[in-house]
Short mmCIF file of C-alpha atoms in Angstrom, two decimals:
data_model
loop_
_atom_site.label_atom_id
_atom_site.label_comp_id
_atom_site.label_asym_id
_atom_site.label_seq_id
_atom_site.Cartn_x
_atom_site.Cartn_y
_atom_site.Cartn_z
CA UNK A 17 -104.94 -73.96 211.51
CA UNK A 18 -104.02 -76.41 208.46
CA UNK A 19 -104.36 -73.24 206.24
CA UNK A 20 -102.10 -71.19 208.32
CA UNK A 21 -99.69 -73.92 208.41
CA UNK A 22 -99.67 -73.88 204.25
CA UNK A 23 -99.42 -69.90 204.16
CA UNK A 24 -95.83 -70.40 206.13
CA UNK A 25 -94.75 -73.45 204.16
CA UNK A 26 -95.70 -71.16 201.12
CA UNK A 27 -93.62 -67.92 202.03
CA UNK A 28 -90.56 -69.88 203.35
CA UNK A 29 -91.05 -71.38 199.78
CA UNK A 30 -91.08 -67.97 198.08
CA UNK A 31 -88.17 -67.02 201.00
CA UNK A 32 -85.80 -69.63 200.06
CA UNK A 33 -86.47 -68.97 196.07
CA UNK A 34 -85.70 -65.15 196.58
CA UNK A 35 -82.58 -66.28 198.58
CA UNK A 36 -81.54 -68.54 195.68
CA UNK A 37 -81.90 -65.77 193.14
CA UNK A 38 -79.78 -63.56 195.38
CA UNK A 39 -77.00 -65.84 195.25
CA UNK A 40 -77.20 -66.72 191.69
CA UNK A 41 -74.05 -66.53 190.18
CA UNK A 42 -73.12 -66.50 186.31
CA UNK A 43 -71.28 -69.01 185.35
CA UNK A 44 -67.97 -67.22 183.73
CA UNK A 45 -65.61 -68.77 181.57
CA UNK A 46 -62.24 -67.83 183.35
CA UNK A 47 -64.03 -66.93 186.79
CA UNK A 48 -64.03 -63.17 185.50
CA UNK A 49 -65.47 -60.41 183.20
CA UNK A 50 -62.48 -57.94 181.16
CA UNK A 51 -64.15 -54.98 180.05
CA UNK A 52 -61.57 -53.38 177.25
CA UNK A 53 -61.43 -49.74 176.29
CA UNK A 54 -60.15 -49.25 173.33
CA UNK A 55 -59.85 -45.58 171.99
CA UNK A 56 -57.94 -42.47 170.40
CA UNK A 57 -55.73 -41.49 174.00
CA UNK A 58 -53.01 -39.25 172.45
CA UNK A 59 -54.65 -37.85 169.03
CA UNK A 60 -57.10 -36.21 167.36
CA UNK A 61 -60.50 -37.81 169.71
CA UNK A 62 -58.46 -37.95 172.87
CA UNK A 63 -60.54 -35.19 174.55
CA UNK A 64 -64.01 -36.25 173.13
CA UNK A 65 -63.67 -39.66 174.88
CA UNK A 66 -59.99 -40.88 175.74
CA UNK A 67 -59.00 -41.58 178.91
CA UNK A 68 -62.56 -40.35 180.36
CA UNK A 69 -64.42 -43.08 178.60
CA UNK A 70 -61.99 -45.37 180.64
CA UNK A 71 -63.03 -43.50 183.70
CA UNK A 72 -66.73 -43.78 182.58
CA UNK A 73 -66.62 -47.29 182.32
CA UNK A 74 -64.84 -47.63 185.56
CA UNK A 75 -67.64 -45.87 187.19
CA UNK A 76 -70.28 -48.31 185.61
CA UNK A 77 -68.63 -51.00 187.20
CA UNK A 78 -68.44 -49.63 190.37
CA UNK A 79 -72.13 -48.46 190.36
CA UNK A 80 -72.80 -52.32 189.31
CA UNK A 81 -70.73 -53.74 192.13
CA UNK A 82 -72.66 -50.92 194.51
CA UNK A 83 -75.72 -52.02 193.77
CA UNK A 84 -75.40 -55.74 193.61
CA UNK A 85 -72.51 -56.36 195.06
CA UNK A 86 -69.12 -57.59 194.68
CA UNK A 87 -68.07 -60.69 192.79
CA UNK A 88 -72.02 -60.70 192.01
CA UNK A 89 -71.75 -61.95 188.69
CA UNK A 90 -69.19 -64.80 189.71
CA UNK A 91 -66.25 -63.24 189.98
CA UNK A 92 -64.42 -59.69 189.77
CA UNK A 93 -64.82 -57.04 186.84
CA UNK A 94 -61.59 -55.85 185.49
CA UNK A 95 -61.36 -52.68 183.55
CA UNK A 96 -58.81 -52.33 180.59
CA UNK A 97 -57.75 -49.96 177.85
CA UNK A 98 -55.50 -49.31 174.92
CA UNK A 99 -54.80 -46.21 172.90
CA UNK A 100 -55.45 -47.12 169.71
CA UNK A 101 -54.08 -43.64 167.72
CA UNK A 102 -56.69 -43.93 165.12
CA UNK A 103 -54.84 -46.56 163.12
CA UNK A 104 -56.77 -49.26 161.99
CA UNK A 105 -54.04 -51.84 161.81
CA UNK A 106 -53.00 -51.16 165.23
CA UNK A 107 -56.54 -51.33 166.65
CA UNK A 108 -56.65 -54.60 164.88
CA UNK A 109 -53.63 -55.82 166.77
CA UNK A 110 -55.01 -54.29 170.14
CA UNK A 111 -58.62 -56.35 169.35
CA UNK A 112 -56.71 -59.55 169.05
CA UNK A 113 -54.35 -59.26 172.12
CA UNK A 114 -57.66 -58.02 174.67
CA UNK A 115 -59.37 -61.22 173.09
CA UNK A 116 -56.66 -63.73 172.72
CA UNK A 117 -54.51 -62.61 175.93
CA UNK A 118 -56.31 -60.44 178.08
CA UNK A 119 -59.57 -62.24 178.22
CA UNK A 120 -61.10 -59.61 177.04
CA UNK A 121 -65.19 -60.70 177.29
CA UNK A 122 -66.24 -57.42 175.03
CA UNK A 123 -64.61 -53.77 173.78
CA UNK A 124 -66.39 -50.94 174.51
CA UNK A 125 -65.49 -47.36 172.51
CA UNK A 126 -63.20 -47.37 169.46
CA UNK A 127 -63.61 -44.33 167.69
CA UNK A 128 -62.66 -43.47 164.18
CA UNK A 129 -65.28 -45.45 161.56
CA UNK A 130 -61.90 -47.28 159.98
CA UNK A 131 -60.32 -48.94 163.33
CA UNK A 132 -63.97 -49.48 164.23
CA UNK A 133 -64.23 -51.38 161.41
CA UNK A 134 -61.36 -53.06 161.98
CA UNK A 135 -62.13 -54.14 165.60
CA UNK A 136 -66.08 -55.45 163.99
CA UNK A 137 -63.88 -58.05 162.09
CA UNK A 138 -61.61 -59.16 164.77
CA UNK A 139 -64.87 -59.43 167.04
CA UNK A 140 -66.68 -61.86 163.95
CA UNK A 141 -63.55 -63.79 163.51
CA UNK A 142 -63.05 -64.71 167.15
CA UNK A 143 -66.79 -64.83 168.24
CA UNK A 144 -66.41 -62.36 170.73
CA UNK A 145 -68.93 -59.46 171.69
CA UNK A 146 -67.91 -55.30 170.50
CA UNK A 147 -70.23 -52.86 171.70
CA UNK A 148 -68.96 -49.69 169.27
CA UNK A 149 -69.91 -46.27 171.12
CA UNK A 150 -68.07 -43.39 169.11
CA UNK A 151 -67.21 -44.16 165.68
CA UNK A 152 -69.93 -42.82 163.36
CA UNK A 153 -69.89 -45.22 160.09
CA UNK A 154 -73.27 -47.03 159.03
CA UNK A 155 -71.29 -50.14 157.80
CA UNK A 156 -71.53 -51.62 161.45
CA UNK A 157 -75.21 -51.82 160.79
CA UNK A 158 -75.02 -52.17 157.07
CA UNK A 159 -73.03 -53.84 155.06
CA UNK A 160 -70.80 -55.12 157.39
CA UNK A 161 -72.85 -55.93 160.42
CA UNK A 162 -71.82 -59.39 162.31
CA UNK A 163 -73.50 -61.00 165.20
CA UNK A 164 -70.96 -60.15 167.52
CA UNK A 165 -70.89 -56.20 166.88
CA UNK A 166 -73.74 -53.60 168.17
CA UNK A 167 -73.76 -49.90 167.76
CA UNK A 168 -74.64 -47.90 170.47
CA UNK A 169 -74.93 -44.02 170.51
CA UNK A 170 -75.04 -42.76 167.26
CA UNK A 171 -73.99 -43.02 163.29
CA UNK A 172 -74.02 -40.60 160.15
CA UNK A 173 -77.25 -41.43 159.23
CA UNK A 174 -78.75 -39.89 162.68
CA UNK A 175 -76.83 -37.01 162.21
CA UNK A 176 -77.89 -36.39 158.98
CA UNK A 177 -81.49 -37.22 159.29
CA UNK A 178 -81.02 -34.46 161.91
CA UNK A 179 -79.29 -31.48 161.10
CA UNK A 180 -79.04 -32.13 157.14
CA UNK A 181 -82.84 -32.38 157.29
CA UNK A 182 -82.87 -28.72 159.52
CA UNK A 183 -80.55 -26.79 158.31
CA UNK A 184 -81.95 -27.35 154.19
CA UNK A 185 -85.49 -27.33 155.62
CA UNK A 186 -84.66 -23.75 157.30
CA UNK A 187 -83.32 -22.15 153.66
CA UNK A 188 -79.71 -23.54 153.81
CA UNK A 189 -80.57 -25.19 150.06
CA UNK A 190 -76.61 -24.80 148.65
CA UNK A 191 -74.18 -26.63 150.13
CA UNK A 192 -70.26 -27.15 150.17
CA UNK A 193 -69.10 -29.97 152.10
CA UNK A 194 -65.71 -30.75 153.14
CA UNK A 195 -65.15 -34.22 154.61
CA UNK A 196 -61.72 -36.17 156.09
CA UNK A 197 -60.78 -38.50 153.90
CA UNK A 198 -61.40 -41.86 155.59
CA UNK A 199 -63.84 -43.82 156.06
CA UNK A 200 -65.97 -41.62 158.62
CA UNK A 201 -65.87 -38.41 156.83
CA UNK A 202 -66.72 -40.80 153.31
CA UNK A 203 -69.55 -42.04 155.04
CA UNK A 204 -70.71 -38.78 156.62
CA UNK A 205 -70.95 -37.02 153.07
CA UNK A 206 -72.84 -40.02 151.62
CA UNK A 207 -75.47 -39.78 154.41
CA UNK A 208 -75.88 -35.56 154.49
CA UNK A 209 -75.70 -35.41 150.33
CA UNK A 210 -78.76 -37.91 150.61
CA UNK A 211 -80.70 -35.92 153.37
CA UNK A 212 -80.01 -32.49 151.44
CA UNK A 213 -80.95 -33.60 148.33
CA UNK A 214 -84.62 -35.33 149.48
CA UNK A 215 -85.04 -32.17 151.04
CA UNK A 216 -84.77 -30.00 148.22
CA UNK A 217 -81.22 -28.77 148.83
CA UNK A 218 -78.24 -29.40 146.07
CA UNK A 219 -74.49 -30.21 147.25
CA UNK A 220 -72.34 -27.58 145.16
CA UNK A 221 -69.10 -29.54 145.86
CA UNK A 222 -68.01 -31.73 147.87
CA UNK A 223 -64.01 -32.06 148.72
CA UNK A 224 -62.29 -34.82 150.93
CA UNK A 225 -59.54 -33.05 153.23
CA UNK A 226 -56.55 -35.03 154.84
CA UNK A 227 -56.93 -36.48 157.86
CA UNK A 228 -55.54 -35.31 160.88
CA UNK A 229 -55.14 -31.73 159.34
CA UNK A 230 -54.44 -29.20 160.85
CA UNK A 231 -55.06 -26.45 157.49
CA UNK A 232 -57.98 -26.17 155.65
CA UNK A 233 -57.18 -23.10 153.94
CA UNK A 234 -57.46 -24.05 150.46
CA UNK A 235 -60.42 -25.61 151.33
CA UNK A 236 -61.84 -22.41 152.69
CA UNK A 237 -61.20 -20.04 150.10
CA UNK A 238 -62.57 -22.51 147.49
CA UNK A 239 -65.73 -22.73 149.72
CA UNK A 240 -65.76 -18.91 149.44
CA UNK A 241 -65.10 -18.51 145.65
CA UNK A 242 -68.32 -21.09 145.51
CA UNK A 243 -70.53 -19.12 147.30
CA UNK A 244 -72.62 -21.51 148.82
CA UNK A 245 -75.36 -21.22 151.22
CA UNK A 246 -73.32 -23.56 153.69
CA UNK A 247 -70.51 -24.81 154.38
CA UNK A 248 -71.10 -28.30 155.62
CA UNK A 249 -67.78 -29.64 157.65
CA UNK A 250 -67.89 -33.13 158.71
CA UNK A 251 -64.62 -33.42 160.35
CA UNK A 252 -64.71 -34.01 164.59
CA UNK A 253 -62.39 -33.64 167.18
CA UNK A 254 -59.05 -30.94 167.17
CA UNK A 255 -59.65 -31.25 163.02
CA UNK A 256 -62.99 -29.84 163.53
CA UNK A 257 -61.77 -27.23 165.92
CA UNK A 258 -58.98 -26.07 163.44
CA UNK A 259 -61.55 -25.85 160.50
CA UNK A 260 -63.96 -23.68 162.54
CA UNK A 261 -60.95 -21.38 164.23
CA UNK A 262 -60.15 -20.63 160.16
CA UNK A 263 -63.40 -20.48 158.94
CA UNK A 264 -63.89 -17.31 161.37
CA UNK A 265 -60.17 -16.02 161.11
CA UNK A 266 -61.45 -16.19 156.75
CA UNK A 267 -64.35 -14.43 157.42
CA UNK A 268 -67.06 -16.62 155.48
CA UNK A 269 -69.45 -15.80 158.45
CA UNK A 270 -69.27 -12.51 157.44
CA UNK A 271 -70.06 -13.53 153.69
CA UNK A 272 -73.19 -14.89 154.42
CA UNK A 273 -71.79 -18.56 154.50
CA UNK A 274 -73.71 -20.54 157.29
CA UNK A 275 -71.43 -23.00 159.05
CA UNK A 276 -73.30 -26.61 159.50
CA UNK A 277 -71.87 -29.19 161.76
CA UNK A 278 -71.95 -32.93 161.14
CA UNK A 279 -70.75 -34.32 164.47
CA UNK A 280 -69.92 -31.63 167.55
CA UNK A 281 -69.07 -32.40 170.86
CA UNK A 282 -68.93 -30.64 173.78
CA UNK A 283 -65.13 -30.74 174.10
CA UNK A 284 -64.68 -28.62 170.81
CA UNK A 285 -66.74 -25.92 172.08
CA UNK A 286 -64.84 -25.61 174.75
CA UNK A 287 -61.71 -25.57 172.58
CA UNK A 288 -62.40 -22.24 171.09
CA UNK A 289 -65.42 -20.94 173.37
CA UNK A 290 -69.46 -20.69 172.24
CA UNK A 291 -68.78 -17.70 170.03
CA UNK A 292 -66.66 -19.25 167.48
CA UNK A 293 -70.13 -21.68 166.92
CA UNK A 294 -72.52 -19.27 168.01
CA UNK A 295 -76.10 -20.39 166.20
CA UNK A 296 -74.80 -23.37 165.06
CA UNK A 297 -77.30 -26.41 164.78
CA UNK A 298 -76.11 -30.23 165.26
CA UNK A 299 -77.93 -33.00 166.14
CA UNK A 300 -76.13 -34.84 168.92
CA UNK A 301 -77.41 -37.96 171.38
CA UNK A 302 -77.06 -36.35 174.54
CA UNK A 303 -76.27 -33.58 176.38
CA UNK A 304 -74.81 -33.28 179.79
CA UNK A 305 -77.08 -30.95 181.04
CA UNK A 306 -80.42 -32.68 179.15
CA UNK A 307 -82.67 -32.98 182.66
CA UNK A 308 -82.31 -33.90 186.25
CA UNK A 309 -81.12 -37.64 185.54
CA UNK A 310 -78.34 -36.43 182.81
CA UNK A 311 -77.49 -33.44 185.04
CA UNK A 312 -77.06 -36.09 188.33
CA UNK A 313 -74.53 -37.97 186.35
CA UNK A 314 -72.56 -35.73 185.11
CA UNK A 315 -71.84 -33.60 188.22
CA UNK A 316 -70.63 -37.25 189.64
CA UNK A 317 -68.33 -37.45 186.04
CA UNK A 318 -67.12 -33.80 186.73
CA UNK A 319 -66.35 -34.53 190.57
CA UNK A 320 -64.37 -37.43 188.81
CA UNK A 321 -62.25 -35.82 185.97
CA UNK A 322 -62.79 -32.16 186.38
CA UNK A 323 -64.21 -31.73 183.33
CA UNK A 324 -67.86 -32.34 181.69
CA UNK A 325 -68.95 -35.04 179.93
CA UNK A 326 -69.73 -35.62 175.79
CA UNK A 327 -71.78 -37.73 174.91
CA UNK A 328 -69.42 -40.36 174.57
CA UNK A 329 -68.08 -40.82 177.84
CA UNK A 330 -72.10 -40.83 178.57
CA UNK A 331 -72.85 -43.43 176.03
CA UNK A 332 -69.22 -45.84 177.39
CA UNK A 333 -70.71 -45.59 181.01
CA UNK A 334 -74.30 -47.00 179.40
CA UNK A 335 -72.79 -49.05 177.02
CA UNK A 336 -71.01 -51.14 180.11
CA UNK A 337 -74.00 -51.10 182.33
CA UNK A 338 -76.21 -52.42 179.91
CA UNK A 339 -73.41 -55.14 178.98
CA UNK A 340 -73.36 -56.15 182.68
CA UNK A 341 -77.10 -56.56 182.57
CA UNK A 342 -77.11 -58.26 179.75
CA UNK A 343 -74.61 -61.02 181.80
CA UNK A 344 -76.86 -60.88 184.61
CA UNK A 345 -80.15 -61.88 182.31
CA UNK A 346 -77.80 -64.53 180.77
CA UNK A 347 -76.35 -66.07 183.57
CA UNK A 348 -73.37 -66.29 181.61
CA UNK A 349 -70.42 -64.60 179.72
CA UNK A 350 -70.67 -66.90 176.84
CA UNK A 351 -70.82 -64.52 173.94
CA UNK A 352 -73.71 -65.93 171.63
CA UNK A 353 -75.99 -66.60 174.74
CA UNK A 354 -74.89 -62.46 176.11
CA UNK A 355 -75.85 -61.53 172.17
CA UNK A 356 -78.92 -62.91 172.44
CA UNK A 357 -79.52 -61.00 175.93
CA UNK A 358 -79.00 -58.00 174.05
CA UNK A 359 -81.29 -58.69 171.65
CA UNK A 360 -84.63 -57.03 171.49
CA UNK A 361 -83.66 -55.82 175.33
CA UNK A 362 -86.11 -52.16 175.93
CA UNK A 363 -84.55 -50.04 178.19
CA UNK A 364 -84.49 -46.11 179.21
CA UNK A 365 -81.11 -44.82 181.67
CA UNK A 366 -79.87 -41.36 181.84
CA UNK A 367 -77.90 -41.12 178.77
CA UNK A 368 -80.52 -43.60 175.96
CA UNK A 369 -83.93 -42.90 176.40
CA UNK A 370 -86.59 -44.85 175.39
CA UNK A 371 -84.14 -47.25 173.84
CA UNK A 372 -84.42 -50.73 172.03
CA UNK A 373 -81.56 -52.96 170.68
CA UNK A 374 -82.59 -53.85 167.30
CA UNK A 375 -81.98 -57.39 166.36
CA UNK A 376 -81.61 -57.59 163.33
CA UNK A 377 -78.92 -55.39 163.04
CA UNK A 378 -77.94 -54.60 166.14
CA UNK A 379 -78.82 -50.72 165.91
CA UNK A 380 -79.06 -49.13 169.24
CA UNK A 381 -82.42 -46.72 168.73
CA UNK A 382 -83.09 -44.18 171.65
CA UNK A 383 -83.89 -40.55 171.38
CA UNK A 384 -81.69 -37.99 169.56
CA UNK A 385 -81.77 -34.06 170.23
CA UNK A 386 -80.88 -31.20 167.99
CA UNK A 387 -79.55 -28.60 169.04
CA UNK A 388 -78.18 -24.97 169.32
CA UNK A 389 -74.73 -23.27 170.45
CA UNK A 390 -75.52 -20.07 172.69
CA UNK A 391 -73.40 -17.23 172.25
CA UNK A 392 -71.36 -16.74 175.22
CA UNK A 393 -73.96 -14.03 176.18
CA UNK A 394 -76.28 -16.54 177.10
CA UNK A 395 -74.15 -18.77 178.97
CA UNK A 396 -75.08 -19.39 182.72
CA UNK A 397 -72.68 -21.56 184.04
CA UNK A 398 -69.22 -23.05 182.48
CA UNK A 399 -69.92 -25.95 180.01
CA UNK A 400 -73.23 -24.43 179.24
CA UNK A 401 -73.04 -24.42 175.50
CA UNK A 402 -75.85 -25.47 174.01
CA UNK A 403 -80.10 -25.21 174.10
CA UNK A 404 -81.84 -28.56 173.22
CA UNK A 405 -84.56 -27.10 170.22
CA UNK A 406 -86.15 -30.85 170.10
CA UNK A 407 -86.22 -34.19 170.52
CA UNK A 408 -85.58 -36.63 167.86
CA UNK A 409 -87.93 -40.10 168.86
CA UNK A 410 -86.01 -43.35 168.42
CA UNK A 411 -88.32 -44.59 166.20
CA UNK A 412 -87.37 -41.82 163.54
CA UNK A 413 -83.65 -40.98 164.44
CA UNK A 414 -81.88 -44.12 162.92
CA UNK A 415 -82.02 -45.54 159.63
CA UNK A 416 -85.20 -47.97 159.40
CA UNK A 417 -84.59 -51.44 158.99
CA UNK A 418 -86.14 -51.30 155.26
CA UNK A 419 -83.28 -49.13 154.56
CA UNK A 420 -80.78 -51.54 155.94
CA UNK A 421 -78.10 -53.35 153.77
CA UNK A 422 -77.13 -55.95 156.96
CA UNK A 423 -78.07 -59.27 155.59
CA UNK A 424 -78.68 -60.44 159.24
CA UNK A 425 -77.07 -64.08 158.12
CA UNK A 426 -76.59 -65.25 161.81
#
């Protein structure tokens, strides 16, 4: 009898404890958590993430609040956003004003490697957490990594490793590589010269282009008086879809010239339709209709906005959820103590698979893919674009940590 008496005393223990938990509330620093969006909304990146990585983000939080419930971390979650127009001295201004007046407790997005840049300092200087999603540039790892940035879906170096690595492994040794002229496209043809070259592949020429641009004809008909093997084009966005509309209008397809791809999202394909990139490679770190899981959350996305999801509107949606977390496992909004959740966390959602925040630089590995365009031939349904060839493990897709200039001095 005395034992049964224990085994009661013991689960309304284990009851009361579980209750406890339950209730558990972090303890916030103005009885709320600001999620801020800042982004391209009106230029060149406005369809590749935009006002859909606001709506992404939006759905995070209401996903969070479905599953735990409101006001579960303490208090509401408030969404906001900012259009940054690619100017780094305006998404300066816009970091300072979410931190200083909004309460902003971390910015999520921020394409364009220069304003990204821009919004890494503002996050060091005011001790405040930045969780970049879709601006490519190594320095937020490298040279000019803080404690209060992380990079989450992808940078130059994993697109390089992937489809510099392919295309010069699969005979494309001569290249001619036009880049924008900031620090994105700078950084981009600094990471694919490397990965052609230790492949065996030579860079013919390389010429920066003005960015936006909308003509690259002088560009084009240099690339076809060089004759390369490829012509590597590193811009994104609507300057990536006017380079590839000309580079078929020129006809350098037709002269043998192989069009490579340093950053392609799903969003330019649609632009001008799979047959203007029919065959082309790209390495990319996600794709909307990857598997079951990926497939699930896009059709909620699409329901949403109408339109399918890149991978950055994917990677905004993660990016959030995994902040959230990250306050959960903290018990607080404080910034060092939701860094330090962060770091070294191992986790696998629909959009990074089997991913780990690296702490010493606070690289975001998970799984890459390279892939294919179909020609529209091939194409089932609308949005489908591309064929995944193969998976890229996290463990090889990112720059390794020997390679690393971050000095880590936190």
């Amino acid at each position: 009898m005395r034992r049964v008496g224990y085994a009661i005393m013991a689960l309304v223990g284990i009851l009361a404890l579980g209750a406890s938990f339950s209730q558990q509330r972090a303890k916030l620093s103005d009885n709320k958590i600001v999620l801020a969006v800042l982004n391209d909304q009106s230029g060149v990146y406005a369809d590749l993430s935009g006002k859909n990585s606001v709506e992404a983000v939006k759905m995070a939080v209401e996903d969070f609040e479905a599953k735990y419930g409101k006001n579960a971390l303490g208090g509401p979650i408030e969404v906001v956003s900012a259009d940054h127009q690619n100017k780094p001295d305006l998404a300066n201004a816009k970091a300072q004003e979410f931190y200083d007046r909004q309460g902003a407790d971390v910015i999520l997005d921020v394409p364009t490697s220069s304003a990204a840049l821009a919004v890494a300092g503002v996050a060091k200087q005011k001790k405040r957490l930045y969780i970049n999603i879709t601006a490519a540039t190594t320095e937020l790892t490298g040279a000019q990594c803080n404690k209060y940035t992380f990079h989450y879906a992808y940078d130059t170096y994993m697109l390089a490793n992937g489809t510099g690595v392919a295309v010069t492994n699969s005979g494309g040794k001569s290249w001619y590589i036009v880049y924008p002229n900031y620090a994105f496209g700078q950084d981009m043809e600094k990471s694919f010269r490397r990965a052609i070259e230790r492949n065996g592949g030579k860079v013919l020429q390389s010429d920066p282009t003005p960015f936006p641009n909308d003509d690259f004809s002088s560009f084009l008909l240099k690339a076809a008086s060089s004759k390369p093997q490829v012509l590597g084009a590193m811009q994104a966005g609507q300057d990536l879809v006017n380079l590839v509309k000309q580079y078929n209008e020129f006809g350098l397809k037709k002269q043998g010239i192989q069009l490579a791809i340093g950053l392609l999202f799903d969003t330019d394909i649609h632009a001008l339709g799979p047959d203007a990139y029919a065959g082309v490679v790209y390495t990319t770190a996600w794709y909307w209709n990857l598997d079951a899981k990926s497939r699930a959350w896009a059709d909620r996305f699409f329901q949403r906005t109408k339109t399918r999801p890149t991978f950055a509107h994917a990677g905004n949606y993660s990016a959030a959820w995994q902040y959230l977390e990250a306050v959960r496992r903290a018990g607080t909004d404080d910034a060092d103590a939701v860094a330090k959740a962060l770091e070294g966390y191992r986790f696998s959602d629909f959009f990074a698979r089997n991913a780990y925040i690296r702490p010493e630089d606070h690289r975001v590995l998970h799984d890459a893919y390279l892939a294919r365009v179909k020609p529209a031939s091939q194409v089932k349904e609308p949005w489908d674009y591309s064929e995944i060839l193969s998976t890229i493990p996290a463990i090889k897709a990112f720059r390794p940590l020997t390679d690393s200039p971050c000095k880590h001095d936190w």
